[in-house]
Amino acid sequence: MTSLSIRGLVFGVSTLTCLAAMPGIATEPENEKSINDLEFLIGEWEGQSTFLYPRDEDRSPAHETVQVSCAYVLKDSYIQCDTAWTNADDRTRTFRLHFNHNQLDEAYQVLFIYDNWPRHVSYLLNYDESKNAYIGFSEFEDAEGGTGEERVEWRLSDDQRELHSAEFNHLETDPDGFWANSFEFVWRKVD
Amino acid sequence: MKSLWSIVFFYFVCGPVYAESPISTPSMASLEPLIGDWRGETRHLRPRNSELDERTETLEGNCRPILDGYYIECITELTRADGRTRALHSYTNYNAANENFEFLLIFRGWSGKIIYPLEWDDENKMFVGFHDDETRDGTPVEVRVEFGFSKDGREHWAREFNHIEGEPGDYWPQTFEMSRRKQ
């Protein structure tokens, strides 16, 4: 084990205390938006994903099949989705998504934790009426310390039974305005 | 850190990573005492305001491995004397890239989340973590969290201490304690 020199390692978010001094005895949202707006997520989904390799023309897209199960947790204040993504070699990765309505930022928020990757990903999602999509942005760093941005779009069909997501990234070294489509998936509701 | 960023780069730009097997590393094994059903109590201490009463809660919850054992999830419900409740989900994992444990907490009634690294203090046989906080008026606060287990693994305890910016440097009063027993 390493020593206690850990303060510099804080990489995440922290604004209130832990199990302790939470003002968090449940209070209902007073603004119009709430996690209930995302209730369409609740249920079972199946679908496919595609990894695109926009910076490697020689590489073919990789596909996965996806199974998803979403339910309310934390007394209906979050929606939790457990997902399993299986590739053509029958290898599976699983990760969990937590959606909530972040009252501080007045936006929806999604948090990912993975079985195959030690980092958490979290970003805000805002509904863009002009695109009829929920849009989110996150940042990442590459192996050389360069930075990149990722834009995520979640789009729901009119009957709310098909959800399409697309991810685009822009590396620091990319030309301005170049956002490469790197990943997309579609989930379809299972009756 | 480079290995972590390599993973970050690989994941976002190069494609998916598939876990080789459910994780059962010695590091995660040190968290195994968490797994099970628990009941206990919490005390919210008021070190800076003796006129405020301590607040207590009863606690019930369970912890189990999820995501192929990469995380231990604890679902906890705490109940005040007046019957009001709050619910927490915590996720503890070992981040091999950073070589430290990590603690993630989400809960009903607050939109944010808390994520901080945990280290094992071998001398005192407990996990220790620090994270930043702020008072209601925005003054920065540092929080120190400690938790550990009884030798038989059937009791779990946690304590919190904090230090508000501007206070004497060695003033870290205890603000919270939790103890719970495996059922």
Short mmCIF file of C-alpha atoms in Angstrom, two decimals:
data_model
loop_
_atom_site.label_atom_id
_atom_site.label_comp_id
_atom_site.label_asym_id
_atom_site.label_seq_id
_atom_site.Cartn_x
_atom_site.Cartn_y
_atom_site.Cartn_z
CA MET A 1 0.00 0.00 0.00
CA THR A 2 1.10 3.51 -0.60
CA SER A 3 1.45 6.17 2.04
CA LEU A 4 -1.09 8.70 3.09
CA SER A 5 0.13 11.35 0.70
CA ILE A 6 -3.15 11.39 -1.11
CA ARG A 7 -4.51 14.88 -1.19
CA GLY A 8 -2.89 15.64 -4.48
CA LEU A 9 -4.57 12.67 -6.01
CA VAL A 10 -8.06 14.00 -5.67
CA PHE A 11 -9.42 13.88 -9.18
CA GLY A 12 -13.06 14.20 -8.67
CA VAL A 13 -15.87 16.18 -7.34
CA SER A 14 -16.38 17.11 -3.75
CA THR A 15 -18.56 19.82 -2.46
CA LEU A 16 -20.25 18.43 0.59
CA THR A 17 -19.32 15.99 3.26
CA CYS A 18 -19.69 12.25 3.14
CA LEU A 19 -22.03 10.02 5.07
CA ALA A 20 -22.14 12.81 7.57
CA ALA A 21 -23.31 16.35 7.49
CA MET A 22 -25.66 16.07 4.58
CA PRO A 23 -28.61 18.38 4.41
CA GLY A 24 -29.86 15.52 2.31
CA ILE A 25 -33.04 14.57 4.06
CA ALA A 26 -35.16 14.21 1.03
CA THR A 27 -36.52 17.34 -0.54
CA GLU A 28 -38.54 17.24 -3.71
CA PRO A 29 -37.45 19.30 -6.67
CA GLU A 30 -39.26 22.58 -6.90
CA ASN A 31 -38.39 23.43 -10.46
CA GLU A 32 -40.13 21.96 -13.44
CA LYS A 33 -37.48 19.52 -14.54
CA SER A 34 -36.98 16.29 -12.68
CA ILE A 35 -35.64 12.83 -13.14
CA ASN A 36 -39.17 11.83 -14.08
CA ASP A 37 -38.57 13.51 -17.43
CA LEU A 38 -36.29 10.56 -18.20
CA GLU A 39 -38.83 7.96 -17.17
CA PHE A 40 -38.82 6.66 -20.73
CA LEU A 41 -35.57 4.91 -19.74
CA ILE A 42 -37.30 2.60 -17.30
CA GLY A 43 -37.54 -0.96 -18.55
CA GLU A 44 -35.61 -3.45 -20.63
CA TRP A 45 -33.74 -2.57 -23.79
CA GLU A 46 -31.78 -4.44 -26.44
CA GLY A 47 -29.66 -3.02 -29.18
CA GLN A 48 -26.37 -2.69 -30.98
CA SER A 49 -23.35 -0.48 -30.72
CA THR A 50 -20.72 0.46 -33.26
CA PHE A 51 -17.19 1.66 -32.61
CA LEU A 52 -16.04 3.79 -35.49
CA TYR A 53 -12.40 4.57 -36.07
CA PRO A 54 -12.48 7.92 -37.81
CA ARG A 55 -8.75 8.45 -37.50
CA ASP A 56 -7.79 4.99 -38.77
CA GLU A 57 -9.12 4.37 -42.27
CA ASP A 58 -7.75 0.82 -42.31
CA ARG A 59 -9.80 -0.26 -39.35
CA SER A 60 -13.28 -1.64 -39.74
CA PRO A 61 -16.03 -0.67 -37.35
CA ALA A 62 -16.50 -2.98 -34.36
CA HIS A 63 -19.95 -4.02 -33.26
CA GLU A 64 -21.53 -5.16 -30.02
CA THR A 65 -24.92 -6.35 -28.97
CA VAL A 66 -26.32 -4.61 -25.92
CA GLN A 67 -28.70 -5.54 -23.16
CA VAL A 68 -29.94 -2.89 -20.77
CA SER A 69 -32.14 -2.84 -17.71
CA CYS A 70 -33.15 0.49 -16.15
CA ALA A 71 -35.00 1.13 -12.90
CA TYR A 72 -35.51 3.88 -10.37
CA VAL A 73 -33.22 3.79 -7.31
CA LEU A 74 -32.60 6.01 -4.30
CA LYS A 75 -36.29 6.51 -3.71
CA ASP A 76 -36.92 7.40 -7.34
CA SER A 77 -34.37 10.21 -7.40
CA TYR A 78 -32.02 8.38 -9.78
CA ILE A 79 -32.48 6.03 -12.70
CA GLN A 80 -29.96 3.23 -12.73
CA CYS A 81 -29.23 1.32 -15.93
CA ASP A 82 -27.20 -1.87 -15.91
CA THR A 83 -25.76 -2.64 -19.29
CA ALA A 84 -23.90 -5.54 -20.92
CA TRP A 85 -22.08 -5.06 -24.23
CA THR A 86 -20.94 -8.21 -26.07
CA ASN A 87 -18.64 -8.17 -29.08
CA ALA A 88 -18.31 -10.58 -31.98
CA ASP A 89 -15.84 -12.68 -29.98
CA ASP A 90 -18.45 -13.10 -27.26
CA ARG A 91 -16.51 -10.94 -24.84
CA THR A 92 -18.64 -8.79 -22.62
CA ARG A 93 -18.07 -5.51 -20.83
CA THR A 94 -20.56 -4.26 -18.32
CA PHE A 95 -21.16 -0.84 -16.98
CA ARG A 96 -23.70 1.02 -14.95
CA LEU A 97 -25.23 4.38 -15.68
CA HIS A 98 -26.85 6.63 -13.10
CA PHE A 99 -29.08 9.40 -14.32
CA ASN A 100 -30.36 12.18 -12.11
CA HIS A 101 -31.57 15.73 -12.35
CA ASN A 102 -28.85 18.00 -11.04
CA GLN A 103 -30.66 20.89 -9.43
CA LEU A 104 -27.44 22.83 -8.91
CA ASP A 105 -26.69 22.93 -12.61
CA GLU A 106 -30.30 22.71 -13.71
CA ALA A 107 -29.48 19.86 -16.03
CA TYR A 108 -29.74 16.13 -16.20
CA GLN A 109 -26.57 14.29 -15.29
CA VAL A 110 -25.24 10.87 -16.16
CA LEU A 111 -22.55 8.98 -14.28
CA PHE A 112 -20.83 5.87 -15.66
CA ILE A 113 -18.91 3.23 -13.73
CA TYR A 114 -17.30 0.34 -15.57
CA ASP A 115 -16.02 -3.19 -15.08
CA ASN A 116 -13.17 -2.58 -17.47
CA TRP A 117 -11.94 0.90 -16.77
CA PRO A 118 -10.99 2.47 -13.45
CA ARG A 119 -12.27 5.95 -14.06
CA HIS A 120 -15.74 7.37 -13.60
CA VAL A 121 -17.28 9.46 -16.32
CA SER A 122 -19.91 12.05 -15.54
CA TYR A 123 -21.37 14.81 -17.60
CA LEU A 124 -24.40 17.05 -17.77
CA LEU A 125 -27.09 16.47 -20.37
CA ASN A 126 -29.23 19.34 -21.63
CA TYR A 127 -32.15 18.97 -23.95
CA ASP A 128 -31.60 20.89 -27.18
CA GLU A 129 -34.96 21.43 -28.77
CA SER A 130 -33.49 22.42 -32.11
CA LYS A 131 -31.74 19.06 -32.36
CA ASN A 132 -34.44 17.13 -30.55
CA ALA A 133 -31.64 15.58 -28.51
CA TYR A 134 -30.03 15.54 -25.11
CA ILE A 135 -26.51 16.92 -25.52
CA GLY A 136 -23.57 16.37 -23.18
CA PHE A 137 -19.90 17.31 -23.17
CA SER A 138 -16.97 15.78 -21.33
CA GLU A 139 -13.21 16.13 -21.49
CA PHE A 140 -10.42 13.58 -21.58
CA GLU A 141 -6.67 13.42 -21.91
CA ASP A 142 -4.70 11.26 -24.26
CA ALA A 143 -1.61 9.20 -23.52
CA GLU A 144 0.70 12.12 -24.22
CA GLY A 145 -1.17 14.54 -22.02
CA GLY A 146 -3.02 16.20 -24.85
CA THR A 147 -6.61 17.08 -24.24
CA GLY A 148 -9.73 16.19 -26.08
CA GLU A 149 -13.41 16.92 -25.86
CA GLU A 150 -16.27 14.54 -26.34
CA ARG A 151 -19.77 15.48 -27.39
CA VAL A 152 -22.57 13.02 -26.77
CA GLU A 153 -26.05 13.16 -28.28
CA TRP A 154 -28.94 11.07 -26.99
CA ARG A 155 -31.98 11.09 -29.24
CA LEU A 156 -35.31 9.45 -28.45
CA SER A 157 -37.81 8.31 -31.06
CA ASP A 158 -41.28 9.82 -31.05
CA ASP A 159 -42.80 6.67 -29.61
CA GLN A 160 -40.05 6.62 -26.92
CA ARG A 161 -39.17 3.03 -27.77
CA GLU A 162 -35.88 3.65 -29.51
CA LEU A 163 -32.93 5.55 -28.12
CA HIS A 164 -29.99 6.50 -30.27
CA SER A 165 -26.72 7.80 -28.91
CA ALA A 166 -23.75 9.12 -30.83
CA GLU A 167 -20.37 10.23 -29.52
CA PHE A 168 -18.08 12.65 -31.29
CA ASN A 169 -14.64 13.66 -30.19
CA HIS A 170 -12.33 16.52 -30.94
CA LEU A 171 -8.65 16.17 -30.14
CA GLU A 172 -6.49 19.13 -29.32
CA THR A 173 -4.57 18.40 -32.51
CA ASP A 174 -7.66 18.26 -34.71
CA PRO A 175 -8.57 21.14 -37.01
CA ASP A 176 -11.11 23.52 -35.55
CA GLY A 177 -14.60 22.24 -36.00
CA PHE A 178 -13.54 18.64 -36.64
CA TRP A 179 -15.67 16.36 -34.49
CA ALA A 180 -15.19 12.73 -35.39
CA ASN A 181 -18.03 10.30 -34.83
CA SER A 182 -16.33 7.62 -32.72
CA PHE A 183 -19.14 5.57 -31.25
CA GLU A 184 -22.85 5.11 -31.51
CA PHE A 185 -25.50 2.81 -30.22
CA VAL A 186 -29.20 2.20 -30.52
CA TRP A 187 -31.38 0.69 -27.82
CA ARG A 188 -34.86 -0.64 -28.55
CA LYS A 189 -37.42 -1.20 -25.85
CA VAL A 190 -38.27 -4.81 -25.14
CA ASP A 191 -41.89 -5.52 -24.35
CA MET B 1 -0.35 8.21 -14.16
CA LYS B 2 0.60 7.57 -17.73
CA SER B 3 -1.05 4.18 -17.70
CA LEU B 4 -4.32 5.74 -16.67
CA TRP B 5 -4.20 8.30 -19.42
CA SER B 6 -3.31 5.57 -21.85
CA ILE B 7 -6.49 3.84 -20.83
CA VAL B 8 -8.41 7.07 -21.15
CA PHE B 9 -7.03 7.61 -24.63
CA PHE B 10 -7.63 4.03 -25.59
CA TYR B 11 -11.19 4.05 -24.40
CA PHE B 12 -12.28 7.26 -26.00
CA VAL B 13 -10.32 7.19 -29.18
CA CYS B 14 -9.28 3.62 -29.87
CA GLY B 15 -12.22 1.51 -28.84
CA PRO B 16 -13.58 -0.82 -26.21
CA VAL B 17 -11.68 -2.68 -23.53
CA TYR B 18 -13.01 -6.01 -22.27
CA ALA B 19 -12.29 -7.20 -18.78
CA GLU B 20 -10.21 -10.37 -18.67
CA SER B 21 -12.05 -11.84 -15.72
CA PRO B 22 -13.94 -10.87 -12.63
CA ILE B 23 -11.52 -9.05 -10.45
CA SER B 24 -10.38 -10.76 -7.27
CA THR B 25 -7.16 -8.95 -6.58
CA PRO B 26 -5.59 -8.88 -3.13
CA SER B 27 -6.46 -5.19 -3.03
CA MET B 28 -10.17 -5.73 -3.48
CA ALA B 29 -10.01 -8.59 -1.01
CA SER B 30 -9.20 -6.09 1.70
CA LEU B 31 -12.67 -4.61 1.16
CA GLU B 32 -14.46 -7.94 1.42
CA PRO B 33 -15.51 -7.34 5.03
CA LEU B 34 -17.90 -4.75 3.60
CA ILE B 35 -19.99 -7.42 1.91
CA GLY B 36 -23.15 -8.35 3.77
CA ASP B 37 -26.18 -6.91 5.54
CA TRP B 38 -25.65 -4.24 8.16
CA ARG B 39 -27.47 -2.41 10.92
CA GLY B 40 -26.11 0.40 13.02
CA GLU B 41 -26.21 4.01 14.13
CA THR B 42 -24.75 7.37 13.18
CA ARG B 43 -24.00 10.44 15.28
CA HIS B 44 -23.63 13.93 13.81
CA LEU B 45 -21.45 15.87 16.22
CA ARG B 46 -21.49 19.66 16.62
CA PRO B 47 -17.95 20.57 17.59
CA ARG B 48 -18.30 24.24 16.69
CA ASN B 49 -21.71 24.85 18.17
CA SER B 50 -22.37 23.34 21.57
CA GLU B 51 -25.92 24.71 21.55
CA LEU B 52 -26.91 22.37 18.75
CA ASP B 53 -27.98 18.90 19.74
CA GLU B 54 -26.22 15.95 18.27
CA ARG B 55 -28.31 14.23 15.67
CA THR B 56 -28.53 10.48 15.53
CA GLU B 57 -29.83 8.10 12.92
CA THR B 58 -30.37 4.40 12.67
CA LEU B 59 -28.92 2.71 9.65
CA GLU B 60 -29.77 -0.34 7.60
CA GLY B 61 -28.09 -1.48 4.45
CA ASN B 62 -26.30 -4.07 2.45
CA CYS B 63 -23.11 -4.25 0.44
CA ARG B 64 -22.35 -6.53 -2.47
CA PRO B 65 -19.91 -6.82 -5.38
CA ILE B 66 -21.10 -5.45 -8.72
CA LEU B 67 -19.63 -5.08 -12.20
CA ASP B 68 -17.74 -8.37 -12.00
CA GLY B 69 -16.36 -7.49 -8.61
CA TYR B 70 -14.71 -4.28 -9.70
CA TYR B 71 -16.87 -2.35 -7.25
CA ILE B 72 -18.54 -3.00 -3.95
CA GLU B 73 -21.90 -1.29 -3.87
CA CYS B 74 -23.43 -0.36 -0.52
CA ILE B 75 -27.07 0.64 -0.37
CA THR B 76 -27.89 2.37 2.89
CA GLU B 77 -30.98 3.94 4.38
CA LEU B 78 -30.66 6.19 7.40
CA THR B 79 -33.60 7.19 9.58
CA ARG B 80 -33.81 10.10 11.97
CA ALA B 81 -35.67 9.98 15.25
CA ASP B 82 -38.56 11.85 13.61
CA GLY B 83 -38.83 9.19 10.94
CA ARG B 84 -37.34 11.15 8.07
CA THR B 85 -35.02 9.10 5.94
CA ARG B 86 -32.17 9.56 3.53
CA ALA B 87 -30.77 7.00 1.16
CA LEU B 88 -27.20 6.56 -0.06
CA HIS B 89 -25.46 4.45 -2.64
CA SER B 90 -21.70 4.13 -2.33
CA TYR B 91 -19.24 2.50 -4.69
CA THR B 92 -15.76 1.50 -3.56
CA ASN B 93 -13.16 0.18 -5.96
CA TYR B 94 -9.44 -0.26 -6.38
CA ASN B 95 -8.06 1.89 -9.15
CA ALA B 96 -5.07 -0.08 -10.38
CA ALA B 97 -3.95 2.79 -12.57
CA ASN B 98 -3.70 5.18 -9.64
CA GLU B 99 -2.81 2.47 -7.10
CA ASN B 100 -5.39 3.65 -4.64
CA PHE B 101 -8.89 2.83 -3.57
CA GLU B 102 -11.68 5.19 -4.55
CA PHE B 103 -14.95 6.02 -2.92
CA LEU B 104 -17.96 7.35 -4.81
CA LEU B 105 -21.14 8.43 -3.09
CA ILE B 106 -24.51 9.44 -4.55
CA PHE B 107 -27.63 10.11 -2.56
CA ARG B 108 -31.18 11.26 -2.71
CA GLY B 109 -31.80 14.89 -1.90
CA TRP B 110 -28.59 16.29 -3.29
CA SER B 111 -27.64 16.61 -6.93
CA GLY B 112 -23.92 16.25 -6.67
CA LYS B 113 -21.68 13.38 -5.93
CA ILE B 114 -18.56 12.80 -3.86
CA ILE B 115 -15.54 11.02 -5.24
CA TYR B 116 -12.25 10.75 -3.43
CA PRO B 117 -9.27 8.42 -3.15
CA LEU B 118 -8.77 6.18 -0.16
CA GLU B 119 -5.47 4.88 1.17
CA TRP B 120 -4.81 2.04 3.55
CA ASP B 121 -3.09 3.17 6.75
CA ASP B 122 -1.33 -0.01 7.76
CA GLU B 123 -0.10 1.35 11.07
CA ASN B 124 -3.61 2.14 12.25
CA LYS B 125 -5.33 -0.58 10.22
CA MET B 126 -7.86 1.70 8.61
CA PHE B 127 -8.73 3.35 5.33
CA VAL B 128 -8.23 7.11 5.14
CA GLY B 129 -9.46 9.61 2.57
CA PHE B 130 -9.57 13.36 2.16
CA HIS B 131 -11.91 15.45 0.12
CA ASP B 132 -12.77 19.09 -0.27
CA ASP B 133 -15.96 20.65 0.94
CA GLU B 134 -17.28 24.09 1.67
CA THR B 135 -19.40 25.72 4.32
CA ARG B 136 -22.77 27.19 3.48
CA ASP B 137 -21.10 30.59 3.02
CA GLY B 138 -18.54 29.14 0.64
CA THR B 139 -15.53 28.86 2.94
CA PRO B 140 -13.31 25.93 1.89
CA VAL B 141 -13.32 22.91 4.14
CA GLU B 142 -11.13 19.82 4.13
CA VAL B 143 -12.72 16.59 5.27
CA ARG B 144 -10.82 13.58 6.57
CA VAL B 145 -12.66 10.26 6.49
CA GLU B 146 -11.51 7.15 8.32
CA PHE B 147 -13.08 3.72 8.35
CA GLY B 148 -12.16 0.24 9.41
CA PHE B 149 -13.41 -3.10 10.64
CA SER B 150 -13.20 -5.16 13.77
CA LYS B 151 -10.80 -8.08 13.63
CA ASP B 152 -13.61 -10.53 12.96
CA GLY B 153 -14.98 -8.29 10.19
CA ARG B 154 -18.42 -8.10 11.77
CA GLU B 155 -18.24 -4.50 12.89
CA HIS B 156 -17.65 -1.55 10.61
CA TRP B 157 -16.94 1.92 11.84
CA ALA B 158 -16.36 5.31 10.17
CA ARG B 159 -15.40 8.75 11.43
CA GLU B 160 -15.18 12.15 9.84
CA PHE B 161 -13.16 15.17 10.83
CA ASN B 162 -12.97 18.53 9.13
CA HIS B 163 -10.89 21.65 8.99
CA ILE B 164 -12.34 24.98 7.91
CA GLU B 165 -10.03 27.41 6.16
CA GLY B 166 -8.81 30.01 8.65
CA GLU B 167 -8.87 27.72 11.66
CA PRO B 168 -5.65 26.78 13.46
CA GLY B 169 -3.86 24.23 11.35
CA ASP B 170 -4.13 21.40 13.81
CA TYR B 171 -7.83 21.92 14.54
CA TRP B 172 -9.61 18.95 13.01
CA PRO B 173 -12.67 18.27 15.15
CA GLN B 174 -14.68 15.12 14.69
CA THR B 175 -18.03 15.80 13.06
CA PHE B 176 -19.50 12.38 12.45
CA GLU B 177 -19.29 8.75 13.45
CA MET B 178 -20.96 5.60 12.28
CA SER B 179 -20.89 2.10 13.65
CA ARG B 180 -22.71 -0.88 12.28
CA ARG B 181 -22.81 -4.59 12.81
CA LYS B 182 -23.16 -7.39 10.32
CA GLN B 183 -26.45 -9.25 10.44
#
